[in-house]
Amino acid sequence: MSETDHEVLERNRAAWNAGRYDAWVAALGPPEAEARVLAADPAFKVRRLLPHMGDVTGKRVCNVQGSHARVAVALALLGAQATVIDFAEENRRYGLELAAAARVSIDYRLSDAMKAGALGLAPFDFVVMELGILHYHQDVTAFFRVIVGLLAPGGRMILNEFHPANMKLRRQATADYFNSEPLVGDVPNPTGGPEKLGQCTLRLWTLGEVVTAAIDAGLVVEKLIELPDWDDPKFPGMFTLVATKPV
Ligand SMILES: C[S@@+](CC[C@H](N)C(=O)[O-])C[C@H]1O[C@@H](n2cnc3c(N)ncnc32)[C@H](O)[C@@H]1O
């Protein structure tokens, strides 16, 4: 029997809360240590996003599924008003301690991303997202509609994501680019160790499905940049989709 949307949400939320604070401390160090790294060079952490943002001073930026808040804290260090939306309490704990240690303020909202419209947030100049976002959603067009709802008219979405060819053909056992069935996969362990922190239900989208969904949701696509794999530069590793909400 297939899971309901609610069952998928709760399974994924439980996986993202399982030992997550300790995992961040093990992988990144305590928040004070990571804050020093970010403060030394905040632009480095957001190097794939910043070229599409210009000067972020005073800009309202929302990092959807922003996890440990390293992106949000880096943007705040660069002068942005940064908000995170994420559903995992253990991520929020690390993220708020990180912001405090970096002596910046961020607004961290604990919420299902699909319910972000109900948070009553003022419109954003930018919605930014990085690496491991779309496969948590069973309806990617509905997800992009939520993003459109968060943006101010003329506001820009910058999505830097794992390339579907890499996710579908290399990382998944099925190696079937067009497989549209939900999969069960391990939630990432940032230490790289063998310990399993939990399992999520994932839906891997093709590149065509992603771009078409963004257009169907009302975004105007400006750029689709494909980037090489870290280990094998002949193979795609990531893509960056830049799109705006019409004025
Ligand atoms: C792989 S991480 C994204 C990477 C992260 N932005 C970074 O900078 O490293 C995926 C994040 O999505 C969050 N997440 C997954 N499904 C979600 C949902 N439905 N609503 C809110 N957050 C969700 C998880 O808690 C996790 O922090």
Coordinates of C-alpha atoms and ligand atoms in Angstrom, one line a residue:
M1 CA 0.0 0.0 0.0
S2 CA 1.4 3.4 -0.9
E3 CA 2.0 6.0 1.8
T4 CA -0.3 9.0 2.2
D5 CA 1.2 12.5 1.9
H6 CA 0.9 12.8 5.7
E7 CA 2.8 9.5 6.3
V8 CA 5.6 10.6 3.9
L9 CA 5.9 13.9 5.7
E10 CA 6.1 12.3 9.2
R11 CA 8.5 9.6 8.1
N12 CA 10.8 12.2 6.5
R13 CA 10.5 14.6 9.5
A14 CA 11.4 11.7 11.9
A15 CA 14.4 10.8 9.8
W16 CA 15.6 14.4 9.8
N17 CA 15.3 14.7 13.5
A18 CA 17.1 11.4 14.4
G19 CA 20.4 12.3 16.0
R20 CA 20.7 15.3 13.7
Y21 CA 22.1 17.9 16.2
D22 CA 24.8 15.5 17.3
A23 CA 25.5 14.6 13.6
W24 CA 26.1 18.3 12.8
V25 CA 28.4 18.7 15.8
A26 CA 30.3 15.6 14.7
A27 CA 30.6 16.7 11.1
L28 CA 30.9 20.5 11.4
G29 CA 32.1 21.0 14.9
P30 CA 30.1 22.9 17.6
P31 CA 28.2 25.9 16.4
E32 CA 31.0 28.3 17.8
A33 CA 33.6 26.6 15.6
E34 CA 31.4 26.6 12.5
A35 CA 30.5 30.3 13.1
R36 CA 34.2 31.2 13.0
V37 CA 34.5 29.4 9.6
L38 CA 31.5 31.2 8.2
A39 CA 32.6 34.6 9.6
A40 CA 36.0 34.3 8.0
D41 CA 34.6 34.0 4.5
P42 CA 30.7 34.1 4.3
A43 CA 30.7 34.5 0.5
F44 CA 32.4 31.1 0.1
K45 CA 29.4 29.2 1.7
V46 CA 27.0 30.9 -0.8
R47 CA 29.3 30.9 -3.8
R48 CA 26.8 29.1 -6.1
L49 CA 23.9 31.4 -5.1
L50 CA 25.6 34.8 -4.8
P51 CA 26.4 35.4 -8.5
H52 CA 22.7 35.5 -9.1
M53 CA 21.9 37.9 -6.2
G54 CA 24.1 40.9 -6.4
D55 CA 24.5 43.0 -3.2
V56 CA 22.3 41.3 -0.6
T57 CA 22.6 44.1 2.0
G58 CA 19.1 44.7 3.4
K59 CA 17.5 42.1 1.1
R60 CA 14.9 39.7 2.4
V61 CA 16.1 36.2 1.6
C62 CA 14.3 32.9 2.5
N63 CA 16.3 29.7 2.5
V64 CA 13.6 27.0 2.1
Q65 CA 14.7 23.6 3.7
G66 CA 17.7 25.5 5.0
S67 CA 18.7 22.7 7.5
H68 CA 21.6 23.7 9.8
A69 CA 21.2 27.4 8.6
R70 CA 24.8 27.7 7.3
V71 CA 23.5 29.4 4.1
A72 CA 21.2 31.7 6.1
V73 CA 23.9 32.7 8.6
A74 CA 26.4 33.3 5.7
L75 CA 23.8 35.6 4.0
A76 CA 23.1 37.4 7.3
L77 CA 26.9 37.9 7.8
L78 CA 26.8 39.5 4.3
G79 CA 24.0 41.9 5.4
A80 CA 20.8 40.1 4.3
Q81 CA 17.7 39.6 6.4
A82 CA 17.6 35.8 6.4
T83 CA 14.8 33.5 7.1
V84 CA 14.9 29.6 7.2
I85 CA 11.9 27.4 6.7
D86 CA 12.6 23.7 7.7
F87 CA 10.6 21.1 9.5
A88 CA 13.3 19.5 11.7
E89 CA 13.7 20.8 15.3
E90 CA 17.2 19.4 15.6
N91 CA 18.3 21.4 12.6
R92 CA 16.7 24.5 14.1
R93 CA 18.6 24.0 17.4
Y94 CA 21.9 23.8 15.5
G95 CA 20.9 26.7 13.2
L96 CA 19.9 29.1 16.0
E97 CA 23.0 28.3 18.1
L98 CA 25.1 28.9 14.9
A99 CA 23.5 32.3 14.3
A100 CA 24.0 33.3 18.0
A101 CA 27.7 32.3 17.8
A102 CA 28.1 34.3 14.6
R103 CA 26.4 37.3 16.3
V104 CA 23.7 37.6 13.6
S105 CA 20.0 37.3 13.8
I106 CA 18.0 34.9 11.6
D107 CA 14.3 34.0 11.6
Y108 CA 14.1 30.2 11.7
R109 CA 10.5 28.9 11.1
L110 CA 9.8 25.3 11.9
S111 CA 7.3 24.2 9.3
D112 CA 6.5 21.9 6.5
A113 CA 7.7 23.8 3.4
M114 CA 4.4 23.0 1.7
K115 CA 2.7 25.0 4.5
A116 CA 5.0 28.1 4.2
G117 CA 2.2 30.2 2.8
A118 CA 0.4 29.9 6.2
L119 CA 3.3 31.5 8.1
G120 CA 2.3 35.0 7.1
L121 CA 5.8 36.1 6.1
A122 CA 6.3 39.4 4.3
P123 CA 7.3 38.8 0.6
F124 CA 10.9 38.0 -0.1
D125 CA 13.4 39.4 -2.6
F126 CA 15.0 36.0 -3.0
V127 CA 14.1 32.4 -2.2
V128 CA 17.3 30.3 -2.3
M129 CA 17.6 26.5 -2.0
E130 CA 20.6 24.2 -2.1
L131 CA 21.3 20.5 -2.7
G132 CA 18.7 18.1 -1.7
I133 CA 15.3 19.8 -1.9
L134 CA 13.0 18.7 -4.6
H135 CA 13.0 14.9 -3.9
Y136 CA 11.2 15.4 -0.6
H137 CA 8.1 16.6 -2.5
Q138 CA 5.6 14.3 -4.2
D139 CA 4.2 17.2 -6.3
V140 CA 7.0 19.5 -7.6
T141 CA 4.6 21.9 -9.3
A142 CA 2.7 22.5 -6.1
F143 CA 6.1 23.0 -4.3
F144 CA 7.1 25.7 -6.8
R145 CA 3.7 27.4 -6.3
V146 CA 4.6 27.7 -2.7
I147 CA 7.9 29.4 -3.7
V148 CA 6.0 31.8 -6.0
G149 CA 3.8 32.6 -3.0
L150 CA 6.8 33.5 -0.9
L151 CA 8.3 35.8 -3.5
A152 CA 7.6 39.5 -4.0
P153 CA 6.7 40.5 -7.6
G154 CA 10.0 40.6 -9.5
G155 CA 11.6 38.4 -6.8
R156 CA 14.0 35.7 -7.8
M157 CA 14.3 32.0 -7.0
I158 CA 17.7 30.5 -7.1
L159 CA 17.7 26.7 -6.8
N160 CA 21.1 24.9 -6.8
E161 CA 20.2 21.2 -6.8
F162 CA 21.7 17.8 -7.4
H163 CA 21.5 17.0 -11.1
P164 CA 18.8 14.4 -11.9
A165 CA 21.1 12.4 -14.1
N166 CA 23.4 12.0 -11.1
M167 CA 20.7 11.2 -8.6
K168 CA 18.8 8.8 -10.9
L169 CA 21.5 7.1 -12.9
R170 CA 24.4 7.0 -10.4
R171 CA 23.1 7.1 -6.9
Q172 CA 20.0 4.9 -7.2
A173 CA 20.1 1.2 -7.7
T174 CA 17.3 1.3 -10.3
A175 CA 19.5 3.5 -12.7
D176 CA 16.2 4.3 -14.5
Y177 CA 16.1 8.0 -15.4
F178 CA 12.3 7.8 -16.1
N179 CA 11.3 5.9 -12.9
S180 CA 8.5 7.9 -11.3
E181 CA 7.8 5.6 -8.3
P182 CA 8.7 6.9 -4.8
L183 CA 11.9 5.4 -3.4
V184 CA 13.1 4.8 0.1
G185 CA 16.5 6.2 0.8
D186 CA 18.8 6.9 3.7
V187 CA 18.8 10.4 5.1
P188 CA 22.3 11.8 4.6
N189 CA 24.8 11.2 7.4
P190 CA 27.1 14.3 7.3
T191 CA 29.9 12.5 9.0
G192 CA 30.3 10.2 6.0
G193 CA 30.2 7.3 8.6
P194 CA 28.3 4.0 8.2
E195 CA 25.8 4.8 10.9
K196 CA 22.2 5.2 9.5
L197 CA 20.2 8.1 10.9
G198 CA 16.9 7.1 9.3
Q199 CA 15.1 6.6 6.0
C200 CA 13.1 9.0 3.9
T201 CA 10.5 8.5 1.1
L202 CA 11.9 10.3 -2.0
R203 CA 10.5 11.2 -5.4
L204 CA 13.3 11.8 -7.9
W205 CA 12.3 14.3 -10.7
T206 CA 13.8 14.6 -14.2
L207 CA 15.4 17.8 -15.3
G208 CA 12.5 18.3 -17.8
E209 CA 9.9 17.8 -15.0
V210 CA 11.7 20.4 -12.8
V211 CA 11.9 23.1 -15.4
T212 CA 8.3 22.5 -16.7
A213 CA 7.0 22.5 -13.1
A214 CA 8.7 25.9 -12.4
I215 CA 7.1 27.3 -15.6
D216 CA 3.7 25.8 -14.8
A217 CA 3.8 27.3 -11.3
G218 CA 4.2 30.8 -12.9
L219 CA 7.9 31.4 -12.7
V220 CA 9.8 32.9 -15.6
V221 CA 13.0 30.9 -16.1
E222 CA 16.1 33.0 -16.7
K223 CA 18.9 30.5 -16.5
L224 CA 19.5 26.7 -16.3
I225 CA 23.2 26.1 -15.6
E226 CA 24.5 22.5 -15.4
L227 CA 27.6 21.9 -13.3
P228 CA 30.1 19.0 -13.4
D229 CA 30.3 16.1 -10.9
W230 CA 32.8 16.6 -8.1
D231 CA 34.7 13.4 -8.9
D232 CA 34.0 12.9 -12.6
P233 CA 33.9 16.3 -14.4
K234 CA 32.7 14.6 -17.6
F235 CA 29.3 13.8 -15.8
P236 CA 26.7 16.3 -14.6
G237 CA 26.7 16.8 -10.8
M238 CA 24.5 19.8 -10.0
F239 CA 22.3 22.4 -11.8
T240 CA 21.3 25.9 -10.9
L241 CA 17.9 27.1 -11.9
V242 CA 17.3 30.9 -11.8
A243 CA 13.7 32.1 -12.2
T244 CA 11.7 35.2 -11.3
K245 CA 8.1 35.9 -10.3
P246 CA 6.6 38.2 -12.8
V247 CA 5.9 41.8 -11.7
Ligands
LIG1 C1 19.6 17.8 2.2 S1 19.0 19.0 3.2 C2 19.1 20.4 2.2 C3 20.5 21.0 2.2 C4 20.6 22.2 3.0 N1 19.9 23.3 2.5 C5 22.1 22.6 3.1 O1 22.4 23.7 2.9 O2 22.9 21.7 3.4 C6 17.2 18.7 3.1 C7 16.5 19.6 4.2 O3 15.1 19.5 3.8 C8 14.4 19.5 5.0 N2 13.0 19.0 4.6 C9 12.7 17.9 4.0 N3 11.4 17.9 3.7 C10 10.9 19.0 4.2 C11 9.5 19.5 4.3 N4 8.5 18.9 3.7 N5 9.4 20.7 4.9 C12 10.4 21.4 5.4 N6 11.7 20.9 5.4 C13 11.9 19.7 4.8 C14 15.2 18.6 6.0 O4 14.9 18.8 7.3 C15 16.6 19.0 5.6 O5 17.1 20.0 6.4

